[in-house]
Tab-separated table of C-alpha atoms in Angstrom:
chain	number	residue	atom	x	y	z
A	53	MET	CA	110.076	66.904	9.912
A	54	THR	CA	109.622	67.343	13.626
A	55	CYS	CA	106.666	68.211	15.841
A	56	THR	CA	107.460	71.121	18.148
A	57	SER	CA	104.514	69.817	20.404
A	58	HIS	CA	106.264	66.521	20.940
A	59	GLY	CA	109.968	67.687	21.584
A	60	GLY	CA	111.156	66.949	18.167
A	61	VAL	CA	109.742	63.621	17.402
A	62	GLN	CA	110.031	62.401	13.915
A	63	ASP	CA	106.769	62.695	11.758
A	64	ASN	CA	106.918	58.888	11.009
A	65	LYS	CA	106.517	58.249	14.918
A	66	ILE	CA	103.916	60.899	15.378
A	67	SER	CA	100.987	59.236	17.247
A	68	GLY	CA	97.416	59.319	15.616
A	69	GLU	CA	96.300	61.241	18.356
A	70	CYS	CA	98.636	64.103	17.440
A	71	ARG	CA	97.784	63.963	13.879
A	72	LEU	CA	93.785	63.954	14.860
A	73	ARG	CA	94.254	67.128	17.071
A	74	GLU	CA	96.077	69.005	14.529
A	75	LYS	CA	92.944	69.122	12.344
A	76	ALA	CA	90.941	70.554	15.137
A	77	PRO	CA	90.441	74.059	15.819
A	78	GLY	CA	92.736	75.865	18.375
A	79	TRP	CA	95.616	73.420	17.732
A	80	THR	CA	98.839	74.441	15.870
A	81	ALA	CA	100.181	72.606	13.017
A	82	CYS	CA	102.374	69.698	13.920
A	83	MET	CA	103.643	69.198	10.549
A	84	THR	CA	104.904	71.109	7.635
A	85	GLN	CA	104.565	70.261	3.929
A	86	ARG	CA	107.353	70.387	1.456
A	87	LYS	CA	106.953	72.387	-1.669
A	88	GLY	CA	105.677	70.587	-4.652
A	89	GLU	CA	104.251	67.509	-2.280
A	90	LYS	CA	100.651	66.611	-1.982
A	91	PRO	CA	98.970	66.153	1.179
A	92	THR	CA	98.382	62.575	2.211
A	93	ILE	CA	95.690	61.403	4.648
A	94	SER	CA	96.068	58.228	6.220
A	95	ILE	CA	93.024	55.429	6.695
A	96	GLN	CA	92.990	56.203	10.350
A	97	GLU	CA	92.631	59.892	9.900
A	98	HIS	CA	89.783	59.290	7.126
A	99	MET	CA	87.665	56.900	9.213
A	100	ALA	CA	88.113	59.384	12.484
A	101	ILE	CA	86.600	62.409	10.579
A	102	ASP	CA	83.033	62.978	11.869
A	103	VAL	CA	80.841	63.345	8.645
A	104	CYS	CA	77.531	62.278	9.882
A	105	PRO	CA	75.411	65.055	10.569
A	106	GLY	CA	72.506	63.083	12.283
A	107	PRO	CA	70.295	59.832	11.818
A	108	ILE	CA	70.034	58.737	8.458
A	109	LEU	CA	66.564	59.620	6.682
A	110	PRO	CA	65.007	58.066	3.681
A	111	ILE	CA	65.855	59.940	0.459
A	112	LYS	CA	62.679	61.667	-0.935
A	113	GLN	CA	60.869	60.443	-4.228
A	114	ILE	CA	59.300	62.430	-6.817
A	115	SER	CA	56.209	60.605	-6.161
A	116	ASP	CA	55.934	62.158	-2.828
A	117	TYR	CA	55.313	65.382	-4.476
A	118	PHE	CA	53.280	64.310	-7.270
A	119	PRO	CA	51.252	61.444	-5.634
A	120	ARG	CA	48.740	59.211	-7.850
A	121	TYR	CA	45.539	59.001	-6.094
A	122	PRO	CA	43.019	56.241	-6.675
A	123	ARG	CA	40.420	56.821	-9.477
A	124	GLY	CA	37.573	58.813	-7.932
A	125	LEU	CA	39.364	59.984	-4.633
A	126	GLN	CA	40.134	63.337	-4.119
A	127	PRO	CA	43.317	64.294	-2.257
A	128	ALA	CA	42.444	65.374	1.412
A	129	GLY	CA	44.393	68.562	1.543
A	130	PRO	CA	46.290	70.814	-1.211
A	131	PRO	CA	48.985	69.224	-3.250
A	132	ARG	CA	52.448	69.415	-1.859
A	133	SER	CA	55.165	71.641	-3.366
A	134	ALA	CA	58.591	71.107	-4.109
A	135	PRO	CA	60.852	71.285	-0.879
A	136	SER	CA	62.187	74.888	-0.183
A	137	ALA	CA	65.381	75.619	1.532
A	138	ALA	CA	63.531	76.446	4.771
A	139	ALA	CA	61.936	73.028	4.718
A	140	THR	CA	65.287	71.149	4.411
A	141	ILE	CA	66.297	72.636	7.836
A	142	ALA	CA	63.076	71.678	9.568
A	143	PRO	CA	63.314	70.042	12.719
A	144	GLU	CA	63.993	66.443	12.848
A	145	ARG	CA	60.752	65.640	14.891
A	146	GLU	CA	58.692	66.785	12.012
A	147	ARG	CA	60.316	64.828	9.245
A	148	PRO	CA	58.797	61.460	9.885
A	149	ASP	CA	55.168	63.014	9.376
A	150	GLU	CA	56.393	64.698	6.022
A	151	ASP	CA	57.973	61.659	4.811
A	152	SER	CA	54.937	59.390	5.707
A	153	PRO	CA	53.380	57.506	2.891
A	154	ASP	CA	49.994	57.931	4.348
A	155	ARG	CA	50.379	61.757	4.160
A	156	ALA	CA	51.613	61.554	0.805
A	157	PHE	CA	48.292	59.828	-0.267
A	158	GLY	CA	46.003	62.108	1.854
A	159	VAL	CA	45.082	59.402	4.455
A	160	GLY	CA	46.692	60.923	7.399
A	161	ALA	CA	45.017	62.475	10.516
A	162	SER	CA	43.355	64.968	8.309
A	163	ALA	CA	41.397	62.204	6.162
A	164	SER	CA	38.051	61.021	7.375
A	165	PRO	CA	37.172	57.336	7.760
A	166	GLN	CA	34.638	57.860	4.837
A	167	VAL	CA	37.302	58.976	2.593
A	168	ALA	CA	39.397	55.934	3.635
A	169	ALA	CA	36.653	53.515	3.107
A	170	ARG	CA	36.001	55.192	-0.318
A	171	ARG	CA	39.418	54.606	-1.299
A	172	ASP	CA	39.165	51.010	-0.485
A	173	GLU	CA	35.979	50.669	-2.404
A	174	GLU	CA	37.627	52.157	-5.387
A	175	LEU	CA	40.563	49.693	-5.170
A	176	ASP	CA	38.411	46.830	-4.744
A	177	VAL	CA	36.603	47.727	-8.216
A	178	GLU	CA	39.547	48.235	-10.023
A	179	GLY	CA	40.677	44.621	-8.960
A	180	TYR	CA	37.497	43.013	-9.799
A	181	ASP	CA	37.814	39.869	-11.698
A	182	SER	CA	34.645	38.342	-13.054
A	183	ASP	CA	34.546	34.479	-12.782
A	184	ASP	CA	33.206	32.176	-15.629
A	185	SER	CA	29.440	32.383	-14.399
A	186	THR	CA	29.240	36.097	-15.001
A	187	THR	CA	31.007	36.078	-18.401
A	188	LEU	CA	28.596	33.471	-19.821
A	189	GLY	CA	25.579	36.049	-19.406
A	190	THR	CA	22.014	35.720	-18.061
A	191	LEU	CA	18.728	34.459	-19.454
A	192	ASP	CA	15.558	36.181	-18.931
A	193	PHE	CA	12.628	33.904	-19.208
A	194	SER	CA	9.095	32.926	-17.508
A	195	LEU	CA	7.449	29.687	-16.652
A	196	LEU	CA	3.678	28.692	-16.335
A	197	TYR	CA	2.162	25.416	-15.377
A	198	ASP	CA	-1.213	25.035	-16.874
A	199	GLN	CA	-2.656	22.279	-14.525
A	200	GLU	CA	-5.991	21.981	-16.314
A	201	ASN	CA	-4.413	21.266	-19.576
A	202	ASN	CA	-1.476	19.539	-18.251
A	203	ALA	CA	0.810	21.838	-20.152
A	204	LEU	CA	4.183	23.859	-19.121
A	205	HIS	CA	4.548	27.028	-21.087
A	206	CYS	CA	8.220	28.306	-21.266
A	207	THR	CA	8.545	31.786	-22.664
A	208	ILE	CA	12.044	32.748	-23.560
A	209	ASN	CA	12.451	36.617	-23.473
A	210	LYS	CA	16.084	37.777	-23.972
A	211	ALA	CA	19.525	37.238	-22.827
A	212	LYS	CA	22.003	39.873	-21.645
A	213	LEU	CA	25.116	40.406	-19.240
A	214	PRO	CA	24.482	41.566	-15.819
A	215	VAL	CA	27.796	43.589	-15.426
A	216	PRO	CA	27.148	46.868	-17.220
A	217	ARG	CA	30.817	47.938	-17.130
A	218	TYR	CA	31.974	45.208	-19.674
A	219	LYS	CA	29.230	46.375	-22.136
A	220	LYS	CA	28.760	43.043	-23.512
A	221	GLY	CA	26.124	40.388	-23.783
A	222	LEU	CA	26.586	36.708	-24.280
A	223	LYS	CA	29.825	35.024	-24.357
A	224	PRO	CA	31.217	35.601	-27.997
A	225	MET	CA	31.823	32.371	-29.715
A	226	ASP	CA	32.565	33.240	-33.304
A	227	HIS	CA	35.354	34.987	-34.925
A	228	ASN	CA	33.731	38.259	-35.420
A	229	GLY	CA	33.201	38.509	-31.570
A	230	LEU	CA	29.452	37.757	-31.926
A	231	SER	CA	27.145	34.683	-31.665
A	232	ASP	CA	24.261	33.002	-33.393
A	233	PRO	CA	22.351	31.977	-30.282
A	234	TYR	CA	19.366	29.757	-29.754
A	235	VAL	CA	17.983	28.209	-26.661
A	236	LYS	CA	16.924	24.694	-26.256
A	237	LEU	CA	14.881	23.046	-23.396
A	238	HIS	CA	15.133	19.459	-21.962
A	239	LEU	CA	13.218	17.783	-19.176
A	240	LEU	CA	15.384	15.952	-16.553
A	241	PRO	CA	15.496	13.120	-15.699
A	242	GLY	CA	15.135	11.644	-19.202
A	243	ALA	CA	16.784	14.336	-21.439
A	244	SER	CA	16.461	13.192	-25.086
A	245	LYS	CA	15.392	14.322	-28.425
A	246	ALA	CA	11.813	13.191	-27.546
A	247	ASN	CA	11.634	16.132	-24.826
A	248	LYS	CA	13.778	18.511	-26.589
A	249	LEU	CA	12.387	22.104	-27.572
A	250	ARG	CA	14.191	24.805	-29.008
A	251	THR	CA	13.835	28.414	-30.209
A	252	LYS	CA	14.708	30.114	-33.529
A	253	THR	CA	18.207	31.144	-34.223
A	254	LEU	CA	19.136	34.845	-34.027
A	255	HIS	CA	22.403	35.747	-36.105
A	256	ASN	CA	25.256	38.052	-34.990
A	257	THR	CA	24.213	39.148	-31.755
A	258	LEU	CA	25.357	39.133	-27.943
A	259	ASN	CA	21.955	40.575	-26.782
A	260	PRO	CA	19.194	38.521	-28.294
A	261	VAL	CA	15.646	39.026	-27.778
A	262	TRP	CA	13.343	35.883	-28.718
A	263	SER	CA	10.077	36.649	-27.027
A	264	GLU	CA	9.137	32.978	-27.990
A	265	THR	CA	6.917	30.585	-26.127
A	266	LEU	CA	7.576	26.926	-26.128
A	267	THR	CA	5.315	24.412	-24.649
A	268	TYR	CA	5.407	20.898	-22.982
A	269	TYR	CA	2.223	18.715	-23.234
A	270	GLY	CA	1.280	15.883	-21.072
A	271	ILE	CA	2.877	17.437	-17.730
A	272	THR	CA	1.335	15.850	-14.824
A	273	ASP	CA	1.444	16.823	-11.151
A	274	GLU	CA	3.813	14.008	-10.395
A	275	ASP	CA	6.318	15.492	-13.263
A	276	MET	CA	6.104	18.828	-11.522
A	277	VAL	CA	7.296	17.221	-8.164
A	278	ARG	CA	10.215	15.234	-9.356
A	279	LYS	CA	11.187	16.702	-12.888
A	280	THR	CA	13.721	19.544	-13.738
A	281	LEU	CA	13.869	21.898	-16.710
A	282	ARG	CA	17.071	22.446	-18.209
A	283	ILE	CA	17.536	25.485	-20.296
A	284	SER	CA	20.544	25.774	-22.549
A	285	VAL	CA	21.844	28.449	-24.668
A	286	CYS	CA	23.940	27.520	-27.652
A	287	ASP	CA	25.509	29.069	-30.728
A	288	GLU	CA	24.631	27.737	-34.202
A	289	ASP	CA	27.298	26.843	-36.432
A	290	LYS	CA	26.772	25.751	-39.987
A	291	PHE	CA	29.950	24.270	-40.541
A	292	ARG	CA	30.882	22.691	-37.473
A	293	HIS	CA	29.113	21.292	-34.326
A	294	ASN	CA	26.958	23.791	-32.479
A	295	GLU	CA	28.914	25.297	-29.350
A	296	PHE	CA	27.562	25.390	-25.937
A	297	ILE	CA	27.352	28.780	-24.165
A	298	GLY	CA	25.622	28.179	-20.916
A	299	GLU	CA	22.692	26.798	-19.059
A	300	THR	CA	20.396	26.941	-16.149
A	301	ARG	CA	18.251	24.537	-14.374
A	302	ILE	CA	14.815	25.223	-12.493
A	303	PRO	CA	13.071	22.499	-10.503
A	304	LEU	CA	9.541	22.492	-11.426
A	305	LYS	CA	8.510	22.125	-7.996
A	306	LYS	CA	9.109	25.853	-7.373
A	307	LEU	CA	6.301	26.438	-9.844
A	308	LYS	CA	2.833	27.049	-8.404
A	309	PRO	CA	-0.006	25.877	-10.632
A	310	ASN	CA	-1.703	28.412	-12.953
A	311	GLN	CA	0.723	31.201	-11.799
A	312	THR	CA	3.493	32.809	-14.052
A	313	LYS	CA	6.915	32.829	-12.576
A	314	ASN	CA	9.596	35.250	-14.003
A	315	PHE	CA	13.275	34.375	-14.004
A	316	ASN	CA	16.593	36.091	-14.496
A	317	ASN	CA	19.407	33.879	-14.110
A	318	CYS	CA	23.079	33.637	-14.564
A	319	LEU	CA	24.214	31.003	-17.093
A	320	GLU	CA	26.464	28.222	-15.688
A	321	LYS	CA	28.909	25.736	-17.167
A	322	GLN	CA	27.199	22.406	-18.368
A	323	LEU	CA	26.522	20.289	-15.697
A	324	PRO	CA	26.674	16.240	-16.039
A	325	VAL	CA	23.453	14.460	-16.029
A	326	ASN	CA	23.136	11.648	-13.364
A	327	LYS	CA	21.680	8.667	-15.315
A	328	THR	CA	22.006	6.051	-12.164
A	329	GLU	CA	18.719	8.110	-10.948
A	330	ASP	CA	17.161	8.389	-14.274
A	331	LYS	CA	13.954	6.317	-13.631
A	332	SER	CA	12.336	7.870	-16.554
A	333	LEU	CA	14.248	5.963	-18.987
A	334	GLU	CA	11.734	3.279	-18.817
A	335	GLU	CA	8.880	5.571	-20.236
A	336	ARG	CA	8.644	5.581	-23.973
A	337	GLY	CA	6.398	8.760	-24.163
A	338	ARG	CA	2.953	10.117	-23.346
A	339	ILE	CA	-0.307	9.824	-25.172
A	340	MET	CA	-3.519	11.725	-24.650
A	341	ILE	CA	-6.594	9.792	-25.059
A	342	SER	CA	-10.469	10.657	-24.667
A	343	LEU	CA	-13.219	8.602	-23.755
A	344	LYS	CA	-16.911	9.245	-24.328
A	345	TYR	CA	-20.041	6.735	-24.050
A	346	ASN	CA	-22.623	8.046	-26.453
A	347	THR	CA	-25.914	6.741	-25.207
A	348	GLN	CA	-28.082	7.552	-28.138
A	349	LYS	CA	-25.825	5.324	-30.456
A	350	SER	CA	-25.006	3.039	-27.678
A	351	CYS	CA	-21.206	3.175	-28.606
A	352	LEU	CA	-17.940	3.967	-27.139
A	353	VAL	CA	-16.075	6.868	-28.805
A	354	VAL	CA	-12.148	6.596	-28.324
A	355	GLY	CA	-10.229	9.754	-29.358
A	356	ILE	CA	-6.598	9.518	-30.122
A	357	ILE	CA	-5.468	13.444	-29.629
A	358	ARG	CA	-1.654	13.658	-29.507
A	359	CYS	CA	1.477	12.059	-28.298
A	360	ALA	CA	4.502	13.652	-26.458
A	361	HIS	CA	8.099	12.668	-26.049
A	362	LEU	CA	8.097	9.458	-27.978
A	363	ALA	CA	11.154	7.315	-27.940
A	364	ALA	CA	13.127	7.805	-31.054
A	365	MET	CA	13.178	4.581	-33.209
A	366	ASP	CA	14.941	5.605	-36.372
A	367	ALA	CA	18.554	6.417	-37.010
A	368	ASN	CA	17.925	10.147	-37.613
A	369	GLY	CA	16.758	10.568	-34.005
A	370	PHE	CA	13.088	10.499	-34.860
A	371	SER	CA	10.080	8.191	-35.543
A	372	ASP	CA	7.252	7.875	-37.842
A	373	PRO	CA	4.547	7.189	-35.113
A	374	TYR	CA	0.977	5.727	-35.616
A	375	VAL	CA	-1.336	4.610	-32.960
A	376	LYS	CA	-3.643	1.375	-32.886
A	377	THR	CA	-6.261	0.589	-30.611
A	378	TYR	CA	-8.184	-2.710	-29.596
A	379	LEU	CA	-11.266	-3.432	-27.402
A	380	LYS	CA	-10.571	-6.737	-25.747
A	381	PRO	CA	-11.772	-9.520	-25.576
A	382	ASP	CA	-12.299	-9.407	-29.086
A	383	GLU	CA	-13.761	-12.789	-30.429
A	384	ASN	CA	-14.227	-11.637	-34.043
A	385	LYS	CA	-11.062	-9.624	-34.438
A	386	LYS	CA	-12.760	-6.567	-35.575
A	387	SER	CA	-11.906	-4.100	-33.084
A	388	LYS	CA	-8.744	-2.721	-34.498
A	389	HIS	CA	-8.364	0.755	-35.445
A	390	LYS	CA	-5.325	2.618	-36.713
A	391	THR	CA	-4.542	6.238	-37.118
A	392	ALA	CA	-2.437	7.983	-40.000
A	393	VAL	CA	1.317	7.850	-40.004
A	394	LYS	CA	3.028	11.017	-38.790
A	395	LYS	CA	6.375	11.518	-40.536
A	396	LYS	CA	9.660	12.184	-38.750
A	397	THR	CA	8.330	13.544	-35.373
A	398	LEU	CA	8.438	12.569	-31.738
A	399	ASN	CA	5.340	14.845	-30.844
A	400	PRO	CA	2.718	13.938	-33.208
A	401	GLU	CA	-0.967	15.384	-33.177
A	402	PHE	CA	-3.652	12.922	-34.669
A	403	ASN	CA	-6.971	14.189	-33.455
A	404	GLU	CA	-8.707	11.007	-34.631
A	405	GLU	CA	-11.751	9.403	-33.062
A	406	PHE	CA	-12.968	5.595	-33.391
A	407	SER	CA	-16.104	4.111	-32.205
A	408	TYR	CA	-17.087	0.839	-30.929
A	409	ASP	CA	-20.624	-0.284	-30.973
A	410	ILE	CA	-21.147	-1.916	-27.313
A	411	LYS	CA	-23.778	-1.872	-24.745
A	412	TYR	CA	-23.176	0.069	-21.613
A	413	ALA	CA	-23.391	-2.807	-19.156
A	414	ASP	CA	-20.613	-4.718	-21.347
A	415	LEU	CA	-18.098	-2.032	-20.603
A	416	THR	CA	-17.445	-3.547	-17.267
A	417	LYS	CA	-15.908	-6.527	-19.004
A	418	LYS	CA	-13.823	-4.885	-21.577
A	419	THR	CA	-10.236	-3.388	-21.738
A	420	LEU	CA	-9.134	-0.799	-24.197
A	421	GLU	CA	-5.468	-1.273	-25.448
A	422	VAL	CA	-3.655	1.390	-27.090
A	423	THR	CA	-0.302	1.019	-28.741
A	424	VAL	CA	1.997	3.316	-30.586
A	425	TRP	CA	4.218	2.041	-33.346
A	426	ASP	CA	6.994	3.366	-35.582
A	427	TYR	CA	6.243	2.643	-39.231
A	428	ASP	CA	9.116	1.115	-41.410
A	429	ILE	CA	9.278	0.624	-45.106
A	430	GLY	CA	10.473	-2.924	-46.026
A	431	LYS	CA	10.690	-4.188	-42.704
A	432	SER	CA	8.500	-4.933	-39.605
A	433	ASN	CA	7.323	-1.858	-37.565
A	434	ASP	CA	8.870	-1.033	-34.154
A	435	PHE	CA	6.799	-0.901	-31.080
A	436	ILE	CA	7.212	2.193	-29.189
A	437	GLY	CA	4.997	1.817	-26.271
A	438	GLY	CA	1.407	1.203	-24.996
A	439	VAL	CA	-1.223	1.459	-22.298
A	440	SER	CA	-4.324	-0.347	-21.041
A	441	LEU	CA	-7.513	1.321	-19.909
A	442	GLY	CA	-10.386	-0.931	-18.282
A	443	ILE	CA	-11.624	-2.502	-15.039
A	444	ASN	CA	-8.259	-4.559	-14.591
A	445	ALA	CA	-6.125	-1.315	-14.705
A	446	ASN	CA	-4.903	0.801	-11.773
A	447	GLY	CA	-3.970	4.252	-11.127
A	448	GLU	CA	-4.889	6.917	-13.545
A	449	ARG	CA	-5.896	4.389	-16.067
A	450	LEU	CA	-8.475	2.893	-13.987
A	451	LYS	CA	-9.525	6.221	-12.800
A	452	HIS	CA	-10.191	7.388	-16.273
A	453	TRP	CA	-12.256	4.368	-17.271
A	454	PHE	CA	-14.470	4.845	-14.227
A	455	ASP	CA	-14.940	8.521	-15.018
A	456	CYS	CA	-16.103	7.597	-18.463
A	457	LEU	CA	-18.566	5.168	-17.000
A	458	LYS	CA	-19.848	7.645	-14.393
A	459	ASN	CA	-20.196	10.476	-16.860
A	460	LYS	CA	-22.270	9.452	-19.987
A	461	ASP	CA	-22.247	11.607	-22.890
A	462	LYS	CA	-19.171	13.582	-21.681
A	463	LYS	CA	-15.795	13.497	-23.170
A	464	ILE	CA	-13.119	12.841	-20.541
A	465	GLU	CA	-9.468	13.572	-21.691
A	466	ARG	CA	-6.353	12.336	-19.844
A	467	TRP	CA	-2.735	11.914	-20.478
A	468	HIS	CA	-1.119	8.410	-20.002
A	469	THR	CA	2.326	7.248	-19.639
A	470	LEU	CA	3.554	4.687	-22.252
A	471	THR	CA	5.331	1.529	-21.098
A	472	ASN	CA	7.662	-0.569	-23.027
A	473	GLU	CA	5.419	-3.661	-22.349
A	474	LEU	CA	3.301	-4.843	-25.120
A	475	PRO	CA	-0.301	-5.084	-23.910
A	476	GLY	CA	-1.866	-8.511	-24.349
A	477	SER	CA	1.424	-9.761	-26.263
A	478	LEU	CA	0.078	-7.953	-29.455
A	479	ASN	CA	1.799	-8.148	-32.875
A	480	ASP	CA	1.492	-5.528	-35.478
């Protein structure tokens, strides 16, 4: 084959320029094709063909025409319809706006800042993930310090979860998704069975309502300054150990005397007790004593009312306490009195009175020694704690004795702390 435009040059020597131009309009064919042969295009011709209509644009996705709006957020404008033929020939300067993801979600120029803020809020709610403190639940209770009677009243109302969307109550502990919750109280420092109180157990519920009042007796103003009340919610299990659900702690110094304070606290994980600062471990409990000098009978009336938070002396975690009193010096050894034994308790109530025939003037020379013991069968009884009242005492013990001397025929009641020192080296 020869090319007439190039003076009969053979086709295998035709330049690439000639072959390119023969495809363009206005040029004559520079080659002929034999019958039965297939047209061939060289790689140079293929690469030289201009097939790019313009700048490359992103391919539209189906989500552009059917966007998924966040929950509760209405689209800013009417939904977009499928592209028409006219839309595909739109000017290139308008295409970036159409393909903008902001416009697809209705957050373009037409969307107000309030709508955008609402969308962000909805997204935050969807991504909300509660922590352990919220999943443990909350406890509704109230506290009242009765200063006159030295009592702390703890009313346990109910438990519930503060986040309504979960529609749950306490953290479920049993296989059925429910719990058998109860509440127990401890005074810190010095948590032990001696100062533990607990409510009744409510079965198969995540929203228990107790409406139960637990009372600590023998609470002094000093206790209100330095002690903390720990309130724990537990799940009772008959076949295994009871399981801990959550707790909250209230420093008693937050309470005002004779004023009820309500709480609705989130339950937290169990916190360790710092025993290095536990100074109350030396205490062996409290005892409430009344003193009265009867002028008509010329005698001192000593009342043993009750004890609280006694130290546990038996293996079962309790004691079998009783109280002995002595008025010393006692030359005839006839001043000993003893209460009845209260079985298996750390907070016994005695309500017993003993009389000592003595002249009023001799009380300034006497000392009242009160000791608490744990009764044991077949072996010697264990000493729990004791306290001495008299002219040689100090603090509240001395003040109690003087108040008795100054107020004849009047019963004076006071709480006293038991110590682990045996008064006067007494033996049982």
